[in-house]
Amino acid sequence: MHKGKSDSVSIFSSLPEDVVLKIASLLQVRDLCALGCCSRFWRQLCFSDCIWESLARNRWPLLSSFHFPSSSTLTHSPNFKKWRKLYLDRHVELGVRARAVLKFVEACSRSESLEVGDHLKAVDTLIGTSFGFEDVQRFLFDPQMNVLINLVGVHYCLTTLGIRGDNLVETLRTREISDRRVCVKWWKVGRWFYGFRMRDETHSRWVSLADLAAEDDEHVLGVLRRGTIHEVLRVQISVVGRTSTHWSHRLE
């Protein structure tokens, strides 16, 4: 016999609150919001601060308590924002910041090559905004984007978020961008030999995003991390292949 909506709600409402909250906390944000539209019971439960606080802290672990107010502050402040609104506001803010990074890299790489200083500025923007791993996947790991944008996300995940190489490689494969390649070229000051300075040296490597994520080519990764310092005069990152030149796509 088919049970009506009220029967389904009564079944869940009879469960202990912590059990129902646990069920809801296992859902993705979209599914959680959809569930909250099913009934008044689910709306009250799915909009619970304890669920959204956990979602926010898990998604943005780099944010300190300065960015996230304490529960007591939220409870007693007359102008407090609930955790769900904090979460959604920050999601929108990061989408705006991601578009800014996209436009910056696009403007700096008209000829499909990017100077390492501009690459590091894009990474610094992510650091300043405390992007989480989920944000990088959502906003920077789209296969329709230029590979130079993907590379910014890979660099940030390795150096700032400390994502393990195998986990990052698996994510790149899931997003279908692991085999995309860039050419990293750098110029070094010529060495001195018996009082004479030799010609400046030029080095170049073709490397895939998966190789960088797995840190199989630590030398190239080190060049990208250090930038133009000491004996390195210039570092340039170029697109390999004509399928990596798309810039715009819709950020959710």
Coordinates of C-alpha atoms in Angstrom, one line a residue:
M1 CA 0.0 0.0 0.0
H2 CA 1.3 3.4 -1.0
K3 CA 2.1 5.7 2.0
G4 CA 1.3 9.4 1.8
K5 CA 3.7 12.2 2.6
S6 CA 2.4 12.6 6.1
D7 CA 3.1 8.9 6.8
S8 CA 6.7 9.2 5.6
V9 CA 7.2 12.3 7.7
S10 CA 5.7 10.6 10.8
I11 CA 8.1 7.7 10.4
F12 CA 11.2 10.0 10.4
S13 CA 9.8 12.3 13.1
S14 CA 9.5 9.2 15.3
L15 CA 13.2 8.6 15.1
P16 CA 15.6 10.2 17.6
E17 CA 16.7 13.7 16.5
D18 CA 20.4 12.9 16.5
V19 CA 19.7 10.0 14.1
V20 CA 17.7 12.1 11.7
L21 CA 20.3 14.9 11.8
K22 CA 23.0 12.3 11.0
I23 CA 21.0 11.1 8.0
A24 CA 20.7 14.7 6.8
S25 CA 24.3 15.5 7.4
L26 CA 25.4 12.8 5.0
L27 CA 23.7 14.5 2.1
Q28 CA 25.3 16.9 -0.5
V29 CA 24.3 20.5 -0.2
R30 CA 22.0 20.4 -3.2
D31 CA 20.2 17.2 -1.9
L32 CA 20.0 18.8 1.6
C33 CA 18.3 21.9 0.1
A34 CA 15.9 19.7 -2.0
L35 CA 15.0 17.6 1.1
G36 CA 14.3 20.8 3.0
C37 CA 11.6 21.7 0.4
C38 CA 9.7 18.4 1.0
S39 CA 7.8 19.4 4.2
R40 CA 7.8 21.7 7.2
F41 CA 9.5 18.9 9.3
W42 CA 12.4 18.5 6.8
R43 CA 12.7 22.2 6.3
Q44 CA 13.2 22.8 10.0
L45 CA 15.7 20.0 10.3
C46 CA 17.6 20.7 7.1
F47 CA 18.0 24.3 7.9
S48 CA 19.4 23.4 11.4
D49 CA 22.5 25.4 12.3
C50 CA 24.4 22.4 13.5
I51 CA 24.3 20.8 10.0
W52 CA 25.3 24.0 8.2
E53 CA 28.1 24.8 10.7
S54 CA 29.6 21.4 10.1
L55 CA 29.3 21.8 6.3
A56 CA 31.0 25.2 6.5
R57 CA 33.9 24.1 8.7
N58 CA 34.5 21.0 6.7
R59 CA 34.5 22.9 3.4
W60 CA 36.7 25.7 4.6
P61 CA 39.1 24.2 7.1
L62 CA 41.6 27.0 6.6
L63 CA 39.3 29.6 8.0
S64 CA 40.0 30.5 11.6
S65 CA 37.5 31.2 14.3
F66 CA 37.9 34.9 13.4
H67 CA 35.9 34.2 10.2
F68 CA 33.4 31.8 11.8
P69 CA 31.7 33.2 14.9
S70 CA 31.2 31.0 17.9
S71 CA 27.8 29.3 18.6
S72 CA 27.3 31.6 21.6
T73 CA 27.9 34.7 19.5
L74 CA 25.3 33.5 17.0
T75 CA 22.8 32.7 19.7
H76 CA 23.0 36.0 21.6
S77 CA 23.7 38.6 18.9
P78 CA 20.5 40.3 17.7
N79 CA 21.9 40.7 14.2
F80 CA 23.5 37.3 13.8
K81 CA 23.6 35.4 10.5
K82 CA 22.7 31.8 10.7
W83 CA 25.2 29.2 9.5
R84 CA 23.1 28.4 6.4
K85 CA 23.2 32.0 5.2
L86 CA 26.9 32.2 6.1
Y87 CA 27.6 29.2 4.0
L88 CA 25.6 30.4 1.0
D89 CA 27.0 33.9 1.2
R90 CA 30.5 32.6 1.2
H91 CA 29.8 30.2 -1.7
V92 CA 28.6 33.2 -3.8
E93 CA 31.6 35.2 -2.7
L94 CA 34.1 32.5 -3.8
G95 CA 32.3 32.2 -7.2
V96 CA 33.0 35.9 -7.7
R97 CA 36.6 35.5 -6.6
A98 CA 37.0 32.6 -9.0
R99 CA 35.8 34.6 -11.9
A100 CA 38.3 37.3 -11.0
V101 CA 41.1 34.8 -11.1
L102 CA 39.8 33.5 -14.4
K103 CA 39.8 37.0 -15.9
F104 CA 43.2 37.8 -14.5
V105 CA 44.9 34.8 -16.0
E106 CA 43.1 35.3 -19.3
A107 CA 44.2 38.9 -19.5
C108 CA 47.8 37.9 -18.7
S109 CA 48.0 35.1 -21.2
R110 CA 46.7 36.4 -24.5
S111 CA 49.2 34.3 -26.4
E112 CA 48.4 31.2 -24.4
S113 CA 51.5 31.6 -22.2
L114 CA 51.7 32.9 -18.7
E115 CA 54.6 34.4 -16.8
V116 CA 55.3 32.7 -13.5
G117 CA 54.8 35.9 -11.6
D118 CA 51.2 36.2 -12.8
H119 CA 50.7 32.5 -12.1
L120 CA 51.8 33.0 -8.5
K121 CA 49.6 36.0 -8.1
A122 CA 46.6 33.9 -9.1
V123 CA 47.7 31.3 -6.5
D124 CA 48.1 34.1 -3.9
T125 CA 44.5 35.2 -4.6
L126 CA 43.2 31.7 -3.7
I127 CA 45.4 31.8 -0.5
G128 CA 44.0 35.2 0.5
T129 CA 40.4 33.9 0.1
S130 CA 41.0 30.5 1.8
F131 CA 39.6 28.4 -1.0
G132 CA 38.8 24.9 0.1
F133 CA 39.4 21.7 -1.9
E134 CA 35.8 21.5 -2.9
D135 CA 35.9 25.1 -4.2
V136 CA 39.0 24.3 -6.3
Q137 CA 37.2 21.3 -7.9
R138 CA 34.0 23.3 -8.5
F139 CA 35.5 26.5 -9.8
L140 CA 39.0 25.6 -11.3
F141 CA 39.0 22.0 -12.4
D142 CA 36.4 22.3 -15.2
P143 CA 37.7 20.5 -18.4
Q144 CA 36.2 23.3 -20.5
M145 CA 38.6 25.8 -18.9
N146 CA 42.0 26.7 -20.1
V147 CA 44.7 24.3 -18.7
L148 CA 46.5 27.3 -17.2
I149 CA 43.6 27.8 -14.8
N150 CA 43.6 24.1 -14.0
L151 CA 47.3 24.4 -13.2
V152 CA 46.7 27.3 -10.7
G153 CA 44.3 25.0 -8.9
V154 CA 46.8 22.1 -8.8
H155 CA 49.5 24.3 -7.5
Y156 CA 47.3 25.7 -4.7
C157 CA 46.1 22.2 -3.7
L158 CA 49.7 21.0 -3.4
T159 CA 51.4 23.9 -1.7
T160 CA 48.6 25.4 0.5
L161 CA 45.9 22.8 1.1
G162 CA 48.5 19.9 1.3
I163 CA 46.3 17.5 -0.6
R164 CA 48.0 14.1 -1.0
G165 CA 49.3 13.4 -4.5
D166 CA 47.3 10.2 -5.0
N167 CA 44.0 11.9 -3.9
L168 CA 44.7 14.9 -6.2
V169 CA 45.5 12.6 -9.1
E170 CA 42.3 10.7 -8.6
T171 CA 40.3 14.0 -8.5
L172 CA 42.0 15.2 -11.7
R173 CA 41.0 11.9 -13.4
T174 CA 37.4 12.2 -12.2
R175 CA 37.3 15.7 -13.6
E176 CA 38.9 14.5 -16.8
I177 CA 41.8 16.9 -16.8
S178 CA 44.6 14.6 -15.6
D179 CA 46.2 14.2 -19.0
R180 CA 46.2 17.9 -19.9
R181 CA 49.7 19.3 -20.4
V182 CA 51.7 22.5 -20.1
C183 CA 55.1 23.4 -21.2
V184 CA 57.3 25.0 -18.5
K185 CA 60.3 27.0 -19.8
W186 CA 62.8 28.8 -17.7
W187 CA 66.0 30.8 -18.4
K188 CA 69.0 30.7 -16.0
V189 CA 71.9 33.0 -15.8
G190 CA 75.0 31.6 -17.6
R191 CA 77.7 30.1 -15.3
W192 CA 81.1 31.7 -14.9
F193 CA 84.0 29.9 -16.4
Y194 CA 87.5 31.1 -15.9
G195 CA 86.4 34.7 -15.6
F196 CA 83.9 34.6 -18.5
R197 CA 80.2 34.3 -18.2
M198 CA 78.7 31.6 -20.4
R199 CA 75.5 32.1 -22.4
D200 CA 72.2 32.0 -20.4
E201 CA 70.8 28.5 -20.2
T202 CA 67.3 27.6 -21.5
H203 CA 65.4 24.7 -20.1
S204 CA 61.9 23.4 -21.0
R205 CA 59.7 20.5 -19.9
W206 CA 56.3 19.2 -21.0
V207 CA 54.4 17.9 -18.1
S208 CA 50.9 16.7 -17.4
L209 CA 48.7 17.9 -14.5
A210 CA 48.7 14.3 -13.1
D211 CA 52.5 14.2 -13.1
L212 CA 52.7 17.5 -11.2
A213 CA 50.0 16.4 -8.8
A214 CA 51.9 13.2 -8.1
E215 CA 55.1 15.2 -7.8
D216 CA 56.7 12.9 -10.3
D217 CA 58.6 15.9 -11.7
E218 CA 59.7 17.7 -8.6
H219 CA 62.1 19.9 -10.5
V220 CA 59.4 21.5 -12.5
L221 CA 57.2 21.9 -9.4
G222 CA 60.1 23.5 -7.7
V223 CA 60.6 26.0 -10.5
L224 CA 56.9 27.0 -10.3
R225 CA 57.1 27.3 -6.5
R226 CA 60.2 29.5 -6.5
G227 CA 59.5 31.6 -9.5
T228 CA 62.2 34.1 -10.7
I229 CA 64.7 34.1 -7.9
H230 CA 68.5 33.9 -7.7
E231 CA 69.9 32.5 -11.0
V232 CA 66.4 32.0 -12.7
L233 CA 65.8 35.0 -15.0
R234 CA 62.4 34.1 -16.3
V235 CA 59.8 31.3 -16.1
Q236 CA 57.0 30.9 -18.7
I237 CA 54.1 28.4 -18.7
S238 CA 52.5 27.7 -22.1
V239 CA 49.5 25.7 -23.3
V240 CA 50.2 22.4 -25.0
G241 CA 47.6 21.5 -27.7
R242 CA 44.8 23.4 -29.2
T243 CA 42.1 21.8 -27.1
S244 CA 43.0 23.8 -23.9
T245 CA 42.2 27.3 -25.0
H246 CA 38.6 27.8 -23.7
W247 CA 38.3 30.5 -21.0
S248 CA 34.7 31.1 -20.2
H249 CA 32.2 28.7 -18.6
R250 CA 29.3 29.1 -16.2
L251 CA 30.4 29.1 -12.5
E252 CA 27.7 27.6 -10.3

